[in-house]
XYZ file of N, CA and C in Angstrom:
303
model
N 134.393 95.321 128.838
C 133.221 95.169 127.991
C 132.466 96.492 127.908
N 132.223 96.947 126.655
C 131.317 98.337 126.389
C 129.698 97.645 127.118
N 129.327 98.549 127.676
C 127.760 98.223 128.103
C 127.038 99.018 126.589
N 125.624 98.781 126.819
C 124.916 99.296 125.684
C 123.861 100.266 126.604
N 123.265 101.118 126.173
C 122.458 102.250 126.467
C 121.542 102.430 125.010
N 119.932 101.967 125.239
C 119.501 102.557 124.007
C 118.031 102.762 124.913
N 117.674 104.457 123.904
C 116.976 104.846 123.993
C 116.452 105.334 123.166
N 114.691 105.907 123.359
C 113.663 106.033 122.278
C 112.896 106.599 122.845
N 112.204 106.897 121.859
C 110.641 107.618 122.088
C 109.869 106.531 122.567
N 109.080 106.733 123.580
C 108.138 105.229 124.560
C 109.058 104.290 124.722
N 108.593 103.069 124.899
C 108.742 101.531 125.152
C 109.725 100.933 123.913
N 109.820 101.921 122.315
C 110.664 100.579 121.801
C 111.730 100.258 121.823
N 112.459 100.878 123.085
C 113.602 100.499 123.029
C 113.206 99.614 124.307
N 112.353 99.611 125.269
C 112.563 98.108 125.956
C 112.033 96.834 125.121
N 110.937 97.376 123.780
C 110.252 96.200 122.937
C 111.648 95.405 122.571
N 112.858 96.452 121.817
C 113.665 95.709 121.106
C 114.608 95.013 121.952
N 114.393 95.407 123.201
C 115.855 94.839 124.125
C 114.942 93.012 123.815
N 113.727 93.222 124.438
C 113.082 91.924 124.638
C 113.159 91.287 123.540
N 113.055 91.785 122.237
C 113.281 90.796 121.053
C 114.607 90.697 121.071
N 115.228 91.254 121.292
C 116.923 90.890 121.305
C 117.133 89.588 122.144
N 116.617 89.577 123.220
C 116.855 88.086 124.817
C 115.777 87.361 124.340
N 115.282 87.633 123.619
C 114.574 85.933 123.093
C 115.279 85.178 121.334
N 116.590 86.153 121.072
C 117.216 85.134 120.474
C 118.752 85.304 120.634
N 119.349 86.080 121.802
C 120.573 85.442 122.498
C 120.287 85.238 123.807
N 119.317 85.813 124.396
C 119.472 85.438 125.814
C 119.606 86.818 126.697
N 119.288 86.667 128.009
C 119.656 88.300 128.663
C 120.869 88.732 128.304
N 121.353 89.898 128.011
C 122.340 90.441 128.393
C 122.184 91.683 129.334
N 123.588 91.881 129.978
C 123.499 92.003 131.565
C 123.860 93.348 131.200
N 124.746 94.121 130.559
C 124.800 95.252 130.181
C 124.388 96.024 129.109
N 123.258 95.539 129.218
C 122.420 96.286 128.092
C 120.915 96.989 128.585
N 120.804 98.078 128.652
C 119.483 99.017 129.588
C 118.780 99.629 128.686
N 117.701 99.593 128.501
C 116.745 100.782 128.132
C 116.350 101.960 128.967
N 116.347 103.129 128.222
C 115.558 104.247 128.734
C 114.526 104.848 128.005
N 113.222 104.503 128.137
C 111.944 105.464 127.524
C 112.415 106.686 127.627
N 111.202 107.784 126.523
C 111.084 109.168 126.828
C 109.585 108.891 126.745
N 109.337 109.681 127.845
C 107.723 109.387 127.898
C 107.673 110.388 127.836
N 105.874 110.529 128.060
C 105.559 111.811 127.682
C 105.778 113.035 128.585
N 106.063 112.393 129.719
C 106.104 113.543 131.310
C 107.211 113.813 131.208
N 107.890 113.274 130.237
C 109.658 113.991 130.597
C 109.923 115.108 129.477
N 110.753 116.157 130.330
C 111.213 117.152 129.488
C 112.345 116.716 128.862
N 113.166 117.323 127.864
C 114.399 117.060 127.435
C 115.174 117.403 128.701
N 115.587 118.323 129.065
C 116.059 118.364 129.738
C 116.241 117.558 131.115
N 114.873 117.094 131.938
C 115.151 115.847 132.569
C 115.560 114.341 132.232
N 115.169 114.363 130.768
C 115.836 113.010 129.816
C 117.207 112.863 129.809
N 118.057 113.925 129.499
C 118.838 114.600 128.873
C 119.905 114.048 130.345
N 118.928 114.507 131.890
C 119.947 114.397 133.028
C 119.855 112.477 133.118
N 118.765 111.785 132.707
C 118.577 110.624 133.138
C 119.290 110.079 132.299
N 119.969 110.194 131.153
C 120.393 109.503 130.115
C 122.472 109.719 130.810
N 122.754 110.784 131.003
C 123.556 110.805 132.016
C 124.027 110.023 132.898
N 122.949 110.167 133.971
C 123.257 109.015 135.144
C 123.531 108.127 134.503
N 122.434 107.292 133.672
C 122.623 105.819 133.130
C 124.058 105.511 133.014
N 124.076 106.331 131.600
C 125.452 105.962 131.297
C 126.983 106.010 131.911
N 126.587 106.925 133.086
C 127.883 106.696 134.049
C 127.887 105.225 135.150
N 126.469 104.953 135.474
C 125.727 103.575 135.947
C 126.611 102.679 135.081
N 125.801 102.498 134.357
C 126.588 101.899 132.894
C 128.192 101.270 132.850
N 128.884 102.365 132.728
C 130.086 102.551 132.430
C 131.206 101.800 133.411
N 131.813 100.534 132.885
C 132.738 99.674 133.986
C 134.259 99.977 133.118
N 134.639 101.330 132.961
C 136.057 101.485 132.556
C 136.367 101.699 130.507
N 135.158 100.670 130.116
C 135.395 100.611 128.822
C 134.505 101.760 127.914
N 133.723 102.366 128.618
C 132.835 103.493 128.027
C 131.325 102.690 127.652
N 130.235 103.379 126.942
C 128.970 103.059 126.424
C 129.033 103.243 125.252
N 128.372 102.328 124.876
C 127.463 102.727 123.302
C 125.968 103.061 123.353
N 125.494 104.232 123.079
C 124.169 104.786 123.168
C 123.546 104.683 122.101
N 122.768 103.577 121.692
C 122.017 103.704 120.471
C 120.597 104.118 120.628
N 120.039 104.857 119.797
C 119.089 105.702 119.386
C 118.453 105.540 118.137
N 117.039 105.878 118.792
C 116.050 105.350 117.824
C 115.465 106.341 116.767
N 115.970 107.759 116.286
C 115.768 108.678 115.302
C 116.954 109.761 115.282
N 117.982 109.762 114.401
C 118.512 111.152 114.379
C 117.452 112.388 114.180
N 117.991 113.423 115.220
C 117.365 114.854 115.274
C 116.069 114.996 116.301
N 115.651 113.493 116.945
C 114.420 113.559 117.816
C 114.954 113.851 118.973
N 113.767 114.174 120.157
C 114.141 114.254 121.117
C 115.879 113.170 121.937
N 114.663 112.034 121.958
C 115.956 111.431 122.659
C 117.547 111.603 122.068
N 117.582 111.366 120.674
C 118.774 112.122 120.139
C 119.574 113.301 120.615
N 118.884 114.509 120.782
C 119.099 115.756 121.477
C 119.642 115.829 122.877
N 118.843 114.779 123.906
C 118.938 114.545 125.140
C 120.240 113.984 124.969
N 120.722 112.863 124.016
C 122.027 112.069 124.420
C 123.274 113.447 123.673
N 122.850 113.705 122.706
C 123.903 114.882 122.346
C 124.144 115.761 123.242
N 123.329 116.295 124.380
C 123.541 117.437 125.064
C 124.399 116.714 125.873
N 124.479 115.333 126.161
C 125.565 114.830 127.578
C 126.900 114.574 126.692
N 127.824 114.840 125.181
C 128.748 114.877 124.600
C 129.675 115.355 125.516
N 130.833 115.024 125.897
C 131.947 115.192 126.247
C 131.751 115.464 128.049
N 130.643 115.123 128.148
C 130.228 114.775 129.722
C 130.382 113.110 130.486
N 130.851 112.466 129.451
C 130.780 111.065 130.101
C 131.442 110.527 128.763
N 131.587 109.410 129.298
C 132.294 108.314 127.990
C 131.188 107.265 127.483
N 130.719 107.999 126.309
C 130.117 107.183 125.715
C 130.227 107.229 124.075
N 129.848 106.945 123.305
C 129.814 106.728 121.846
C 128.058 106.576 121.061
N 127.648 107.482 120.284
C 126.261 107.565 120.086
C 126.027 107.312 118.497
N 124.894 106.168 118.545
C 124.651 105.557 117.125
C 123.174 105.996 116.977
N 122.675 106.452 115.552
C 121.362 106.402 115.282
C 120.550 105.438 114.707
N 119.321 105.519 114.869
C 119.014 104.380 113.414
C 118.418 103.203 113.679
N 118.541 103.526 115.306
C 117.917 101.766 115.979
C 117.491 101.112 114.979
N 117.815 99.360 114.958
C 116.911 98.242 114.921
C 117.315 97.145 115.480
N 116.332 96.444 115.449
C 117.119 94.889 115.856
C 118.478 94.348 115.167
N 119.145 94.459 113.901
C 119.762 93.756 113.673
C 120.972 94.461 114.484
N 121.212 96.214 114.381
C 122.018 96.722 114.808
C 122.453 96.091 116.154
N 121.009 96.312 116.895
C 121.414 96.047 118.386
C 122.543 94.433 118.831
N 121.491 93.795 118.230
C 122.145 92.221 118.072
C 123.689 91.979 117.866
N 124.368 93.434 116.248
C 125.156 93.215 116.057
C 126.449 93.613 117.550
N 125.644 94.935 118.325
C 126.430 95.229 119.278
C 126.547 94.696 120.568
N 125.732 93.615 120.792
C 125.960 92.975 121.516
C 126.565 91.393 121.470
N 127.078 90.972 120.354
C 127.726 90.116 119.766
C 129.241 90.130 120.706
C-alpha cells in the first residue's frame, strides 16, 4: 500500500486530512506535515524526508502538496531522488479522497 504524505503552508493540510476521516474514516497511512512559520526550508525540506522514509512500507509515498513553486513544494523537490516517493500539486479534498480510495 502507497502511504500518503501531504503537506502545506500551516494547518491545511491537517484541516483536509480531518475533512477527509469524517467521510471515510481514519486512514492509517496518511500524515500531515505543517510549514510553520519557525521552519526554514531547509529544516522542512529535512522533516519532509524523515516522514517519508517513516512513511514508506516497500511500496513508496505519494506527497501531495498544497501550491506548485511554494515553499513546501521546494522542500519536497529538494528530497527528489533521495527517497521513494512520487509528488502531486494542487491539494484538495477531492484529490486527497481520490488517493486514498
Amino acid at each position: 500500500m502507497v502511504s500518503i504524505l501531504v503537506v502545506s503552508h500551516g494547518d491545511f493540510c491537517t484541516g483536509i486530512i480531518h475533512s477527509m476521516e469524517m467521510l471515510v474514516g481514519e486512514a492509517e497511512q496518511v500524515r500531515g506535515l505543517p510549514l510553520l512559520p519557525s521552519d526554514s526550508v531547509e529544516s522542512y525540506r529535512d522533516k519532509i524526508l524523515e516522514t517519508v522514509k517513516e512513511l514508506d512500507r516497500g511500496d513508496g509515498v505519494l506527497v501531495l502538496v498544497d501550491l506548485p513553486g511554494g515553499s513546501p513544494y521546494n522542500a519536497t523537490a529538494g528530497n527528489l531522488g533521495r527517497a521513494n516517493f512520487e509528488c502531486l500539486t494542487g491539494l484538495n479534498l477531492s484529490m486527497l479522497l481520490t488517493a486514498v480510495e
